[in-house]
mmCIF file of C-alpha atoms in Angstrom:
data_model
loop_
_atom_site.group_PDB
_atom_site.id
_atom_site.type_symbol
_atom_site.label_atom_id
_atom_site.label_comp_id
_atom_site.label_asym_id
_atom_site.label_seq_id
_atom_site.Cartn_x
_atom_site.Cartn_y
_atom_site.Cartn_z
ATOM 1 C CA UNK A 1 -8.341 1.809 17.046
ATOM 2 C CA UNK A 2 -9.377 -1.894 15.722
ATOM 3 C CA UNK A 3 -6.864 -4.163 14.813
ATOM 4 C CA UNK A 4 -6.403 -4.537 11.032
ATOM 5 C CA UNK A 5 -5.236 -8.098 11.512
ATOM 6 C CA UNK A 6 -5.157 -10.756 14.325
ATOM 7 C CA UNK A 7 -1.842 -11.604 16.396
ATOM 8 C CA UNK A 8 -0.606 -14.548 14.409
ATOM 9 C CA UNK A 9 1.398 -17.376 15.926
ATOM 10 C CA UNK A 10 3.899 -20.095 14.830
ATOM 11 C CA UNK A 11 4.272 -23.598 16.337
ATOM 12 C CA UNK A 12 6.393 -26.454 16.142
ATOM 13 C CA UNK A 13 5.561 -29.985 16.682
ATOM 14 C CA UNK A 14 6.771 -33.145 18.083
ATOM 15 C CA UNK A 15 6.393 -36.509 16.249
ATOM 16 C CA UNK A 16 2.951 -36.811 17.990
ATOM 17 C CA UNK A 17 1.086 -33.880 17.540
ATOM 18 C CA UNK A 18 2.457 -32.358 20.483
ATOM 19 C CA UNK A 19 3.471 -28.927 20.792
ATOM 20 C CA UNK A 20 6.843 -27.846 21.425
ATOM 21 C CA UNK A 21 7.706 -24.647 20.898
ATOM 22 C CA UNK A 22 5.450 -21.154 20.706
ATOM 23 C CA UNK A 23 6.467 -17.989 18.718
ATOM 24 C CA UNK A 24 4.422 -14.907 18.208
ATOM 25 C CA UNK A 25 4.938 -13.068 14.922
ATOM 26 C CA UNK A 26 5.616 -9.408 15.483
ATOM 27 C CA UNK A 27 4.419 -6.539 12.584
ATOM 28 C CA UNK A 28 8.218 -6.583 11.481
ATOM 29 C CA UNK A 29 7.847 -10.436 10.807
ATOM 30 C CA UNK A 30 10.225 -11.576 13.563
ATOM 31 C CA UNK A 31 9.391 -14.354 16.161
ATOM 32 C CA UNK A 32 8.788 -13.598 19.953
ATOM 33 C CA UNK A 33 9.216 -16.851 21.489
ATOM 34 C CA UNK A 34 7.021 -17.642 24.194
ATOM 35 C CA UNK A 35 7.359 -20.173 27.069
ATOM 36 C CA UNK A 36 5.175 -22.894 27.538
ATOM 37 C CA UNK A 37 4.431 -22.998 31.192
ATOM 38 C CA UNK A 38 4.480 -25.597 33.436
ATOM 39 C CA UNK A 39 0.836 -25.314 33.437
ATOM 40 C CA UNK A 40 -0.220 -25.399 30.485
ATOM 41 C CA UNK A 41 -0.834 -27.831 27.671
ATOM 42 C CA UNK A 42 -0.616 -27.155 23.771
ATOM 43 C CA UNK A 43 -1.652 -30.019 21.355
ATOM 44 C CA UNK A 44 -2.790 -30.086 17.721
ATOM 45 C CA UNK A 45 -6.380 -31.897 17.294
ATOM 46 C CA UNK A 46 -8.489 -31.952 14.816
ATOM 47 C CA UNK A 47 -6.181 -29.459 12.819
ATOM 48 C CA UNK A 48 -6.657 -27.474 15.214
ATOM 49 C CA UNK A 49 -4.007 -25.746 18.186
ATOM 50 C CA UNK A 50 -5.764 -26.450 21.744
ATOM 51 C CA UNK A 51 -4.143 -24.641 24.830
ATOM 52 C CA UNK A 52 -5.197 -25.501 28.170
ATOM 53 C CA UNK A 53 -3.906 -24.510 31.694
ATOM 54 C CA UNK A 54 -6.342 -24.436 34.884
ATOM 55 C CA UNK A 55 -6.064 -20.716 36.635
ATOM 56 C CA UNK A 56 -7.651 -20.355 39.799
ATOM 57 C CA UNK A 57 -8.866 -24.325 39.824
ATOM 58 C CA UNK A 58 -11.134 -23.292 36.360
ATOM 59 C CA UNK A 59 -9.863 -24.672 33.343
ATOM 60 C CA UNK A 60 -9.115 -22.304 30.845
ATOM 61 C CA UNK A 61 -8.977 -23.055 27.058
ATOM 62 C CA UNK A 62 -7.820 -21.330 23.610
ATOM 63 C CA UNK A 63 -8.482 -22.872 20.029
ATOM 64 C CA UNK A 64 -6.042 -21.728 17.312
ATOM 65 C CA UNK A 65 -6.286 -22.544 13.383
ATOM 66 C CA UNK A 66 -4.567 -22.062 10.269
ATOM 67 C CA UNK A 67 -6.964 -21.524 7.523
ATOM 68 C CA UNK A 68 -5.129 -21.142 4.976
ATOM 69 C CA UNK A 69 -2.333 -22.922 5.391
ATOM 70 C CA UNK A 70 0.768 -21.005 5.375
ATOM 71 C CA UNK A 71 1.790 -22.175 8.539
ATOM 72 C CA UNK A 72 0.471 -19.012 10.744
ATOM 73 C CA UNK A 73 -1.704 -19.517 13.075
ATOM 74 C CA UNK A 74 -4.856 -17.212 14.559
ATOM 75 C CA UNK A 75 -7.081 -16.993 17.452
ATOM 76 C CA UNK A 76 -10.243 -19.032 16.945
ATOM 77 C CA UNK A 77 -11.751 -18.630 20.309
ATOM 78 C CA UNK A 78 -10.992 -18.693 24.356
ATOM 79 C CA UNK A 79 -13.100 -19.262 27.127
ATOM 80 C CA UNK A 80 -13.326 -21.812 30.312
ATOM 81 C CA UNK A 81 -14.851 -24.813 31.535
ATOM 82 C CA UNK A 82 -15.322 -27.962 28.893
ATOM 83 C CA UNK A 83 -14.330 -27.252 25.239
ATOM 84 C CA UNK A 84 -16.082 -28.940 22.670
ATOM 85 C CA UNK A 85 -14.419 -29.162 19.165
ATOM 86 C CA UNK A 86 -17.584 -29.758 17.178
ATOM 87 C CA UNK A 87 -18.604 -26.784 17.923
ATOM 88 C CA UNK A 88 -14.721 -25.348 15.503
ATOM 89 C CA UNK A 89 -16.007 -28.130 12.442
ATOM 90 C CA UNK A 90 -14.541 -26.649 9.568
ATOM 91 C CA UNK A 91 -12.507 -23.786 11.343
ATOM 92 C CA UNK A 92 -9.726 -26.134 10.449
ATOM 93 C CA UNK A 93 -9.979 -25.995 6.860
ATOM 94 C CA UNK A 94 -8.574 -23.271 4.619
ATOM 95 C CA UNK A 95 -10.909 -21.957 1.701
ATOM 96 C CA UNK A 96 -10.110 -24.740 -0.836
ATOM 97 C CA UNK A 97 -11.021 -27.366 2.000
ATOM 98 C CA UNK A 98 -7.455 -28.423 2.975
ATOM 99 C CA UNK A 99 -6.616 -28.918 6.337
ATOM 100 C CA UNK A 100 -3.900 -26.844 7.706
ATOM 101 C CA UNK A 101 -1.793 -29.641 8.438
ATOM 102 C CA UNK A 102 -0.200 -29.943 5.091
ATOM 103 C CA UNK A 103 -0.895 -33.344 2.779
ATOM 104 C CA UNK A 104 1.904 -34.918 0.465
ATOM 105 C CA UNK A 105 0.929 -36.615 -2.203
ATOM 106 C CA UNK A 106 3.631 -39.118 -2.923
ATOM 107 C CA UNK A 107 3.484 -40.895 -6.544
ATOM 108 C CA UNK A 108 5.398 -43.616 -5.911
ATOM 109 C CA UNK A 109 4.597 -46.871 -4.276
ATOM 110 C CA UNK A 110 5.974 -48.285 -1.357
ATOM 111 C CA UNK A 111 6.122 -51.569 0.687
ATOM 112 C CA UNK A 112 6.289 -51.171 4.524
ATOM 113 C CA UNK A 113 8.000 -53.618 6.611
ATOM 114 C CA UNK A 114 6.157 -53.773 10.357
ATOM 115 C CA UNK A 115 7.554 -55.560 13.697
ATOM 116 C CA UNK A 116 5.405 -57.739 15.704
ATOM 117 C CA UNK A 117 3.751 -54.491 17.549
ATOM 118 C CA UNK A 118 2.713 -53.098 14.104
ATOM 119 C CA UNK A 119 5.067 -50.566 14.057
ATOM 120 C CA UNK A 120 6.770 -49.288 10.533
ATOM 121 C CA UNK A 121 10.591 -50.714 10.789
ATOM 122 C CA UNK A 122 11.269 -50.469 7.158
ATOM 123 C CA UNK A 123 10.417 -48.299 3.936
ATOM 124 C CA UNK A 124 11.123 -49.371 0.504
ATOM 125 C CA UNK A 125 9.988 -47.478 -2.400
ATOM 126 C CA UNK A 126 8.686 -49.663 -5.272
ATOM 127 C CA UNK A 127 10.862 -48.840 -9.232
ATOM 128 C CA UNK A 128 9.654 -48.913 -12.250
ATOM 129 C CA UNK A 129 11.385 -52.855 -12.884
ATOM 130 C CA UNK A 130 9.583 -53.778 -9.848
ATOM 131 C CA UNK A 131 12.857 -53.770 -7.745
ATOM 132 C CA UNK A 132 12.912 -52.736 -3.868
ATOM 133 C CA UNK A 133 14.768 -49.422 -3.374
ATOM 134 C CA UNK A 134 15.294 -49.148 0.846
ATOM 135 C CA UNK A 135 14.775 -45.728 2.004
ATOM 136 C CA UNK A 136 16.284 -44.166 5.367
ATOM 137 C CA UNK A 137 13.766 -43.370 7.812
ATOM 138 C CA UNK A 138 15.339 -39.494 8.936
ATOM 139 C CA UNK A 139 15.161 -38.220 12.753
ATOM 140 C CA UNK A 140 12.509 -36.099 11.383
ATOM 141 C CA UNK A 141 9.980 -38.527 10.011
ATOM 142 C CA UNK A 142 7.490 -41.008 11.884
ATOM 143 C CA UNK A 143 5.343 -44.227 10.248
ATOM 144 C CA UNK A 144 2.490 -45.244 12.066
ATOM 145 C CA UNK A 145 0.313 -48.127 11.494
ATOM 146 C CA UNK A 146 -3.265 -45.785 12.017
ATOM 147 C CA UNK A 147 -6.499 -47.345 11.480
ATOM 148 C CA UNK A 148 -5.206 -49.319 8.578
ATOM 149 C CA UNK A 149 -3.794 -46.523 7.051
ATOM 150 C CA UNK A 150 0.589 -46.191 7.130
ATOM 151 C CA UNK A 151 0.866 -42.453 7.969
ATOM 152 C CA UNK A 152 4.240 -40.749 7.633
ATOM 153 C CA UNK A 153 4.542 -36.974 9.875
ATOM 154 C CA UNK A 154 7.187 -35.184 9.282
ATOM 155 C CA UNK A 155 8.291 -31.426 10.187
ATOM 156 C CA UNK A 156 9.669 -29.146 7.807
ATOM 157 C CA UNK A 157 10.553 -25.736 7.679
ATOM 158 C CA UNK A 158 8.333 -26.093 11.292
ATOM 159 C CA UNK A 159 5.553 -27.261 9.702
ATOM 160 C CA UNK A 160 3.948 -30.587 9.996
ATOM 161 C CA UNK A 161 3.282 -32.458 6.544
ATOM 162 C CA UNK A 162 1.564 -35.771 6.522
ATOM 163 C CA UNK A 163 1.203 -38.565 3.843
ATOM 164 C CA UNK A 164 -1.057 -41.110 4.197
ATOM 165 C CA UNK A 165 -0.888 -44.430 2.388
ATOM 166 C CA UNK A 166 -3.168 -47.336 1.476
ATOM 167 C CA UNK A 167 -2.882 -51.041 0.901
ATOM 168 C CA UNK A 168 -6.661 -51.070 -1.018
ATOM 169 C CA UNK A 169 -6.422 -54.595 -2.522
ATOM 170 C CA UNK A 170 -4.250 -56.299 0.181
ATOM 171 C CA UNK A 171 -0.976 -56.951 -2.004
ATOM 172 C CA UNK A 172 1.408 -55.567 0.403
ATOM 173 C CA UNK A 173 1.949 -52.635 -2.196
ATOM 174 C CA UNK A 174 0.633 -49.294 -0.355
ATOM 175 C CA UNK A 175 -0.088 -45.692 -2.533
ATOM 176 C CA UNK A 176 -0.470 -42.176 -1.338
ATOM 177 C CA UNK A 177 -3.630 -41.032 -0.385
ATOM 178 C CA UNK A 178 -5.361 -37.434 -0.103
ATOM 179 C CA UNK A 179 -7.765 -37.360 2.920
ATOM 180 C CA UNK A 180 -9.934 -34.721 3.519
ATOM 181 C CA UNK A 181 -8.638 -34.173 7.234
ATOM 182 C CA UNK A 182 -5.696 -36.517 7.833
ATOM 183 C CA UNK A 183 -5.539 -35.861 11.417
ATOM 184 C CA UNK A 184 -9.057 -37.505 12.073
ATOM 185 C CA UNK A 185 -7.638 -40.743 11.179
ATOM 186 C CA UNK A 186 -6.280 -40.557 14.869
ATOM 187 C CA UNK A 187 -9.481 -40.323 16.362
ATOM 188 C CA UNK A 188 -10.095 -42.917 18.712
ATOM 189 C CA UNK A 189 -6.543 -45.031 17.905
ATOM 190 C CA UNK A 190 -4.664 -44.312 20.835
ATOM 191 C CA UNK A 191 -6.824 -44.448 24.176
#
């Protein structure tokens, strides 16, 4: 009898990207947890889920996306030896064009304050009378200097949620920005 609708899977994420936890959704809507074994490796790139683990000395790969958002995840593909993601280009995106890691748009402007490394040791949103209201930067939220881009990840309700921010004429005042793939921006910045 064919399947009237793929297994779909939930994941949580660490601050970068990784993946830390695996849950199956059952027909009843309840989460089988599944182990991550010591062998394998989940990550999230390109919007995409990527499990490895190398059975029998041949590596062995499966691509999962969320294409339309909601935070469940499906199949894309499986097979073994090298795994190119080109070949998954806009398996990522849902049918509006979003990626599946969801964007925040955040209205109001902010001023960063960075340490010597570059990283993001202060965020102050920007009032209406120009004064500098400091915000607490929760357990559950990263900055990251990325490509000249201030990108805030944060997980809620186990979903990952990204805003992006610009400085576009230099005055130390940075605004929200909607990419069309946020997570490319990390292409190439961390070797």
């Amino acid at each position: 009898m064919p399947r009237t609708q793929p297994d779909q899977y939930v994941f949580g994420f660490g601050p970068g990207g990784e993946v830390i936890s695996v849950a199956e959704v059952k027909r009843n809507g309840r989460l089988d947890h599944e182990r991550i074994e010591k062998d394998e490796t989940w990550r999230l790139e390109a919007g995409l889920v990527v499990k490895t683990e190398l059975d029998d000395g041949q590596m062995e790969w499966t691509v999962y996306a969320d294409p339309d958002g909601d935070g469940r995840w499906v199949e894309l593909a499986e097979g073994q030896g090298p795994l190119d993601l080109s070949l998954f280009a806009g398996a990522a995106t849902g049918p509006d064009g979003g990626a599946p890691v969801k964007q925040v748009l955040d209205d109001d402007p902010h001023v960063f304050r960075f340490d010597a490394a570059g990283r993001v040791v202060a965020v102050y949103e920007v009032e209406r009378d120009g004064r500098l209201d400091r915000e607490d930067i929760d357990r559950d939220e990263t900055y990251a200097l990325v490509n000249g881009f201030v990108v805030k990840t944060e997980v809620d309700d186990g979903r990952l949620e990204q805003t992006v921010y610009a400085d576009a004429d230099g005055d130390g005042i940075w605004h929200s920005i909607i990419l069309p793939q946020p997570t490319s921006l990390w292409d190439g910045a961390v070797a």
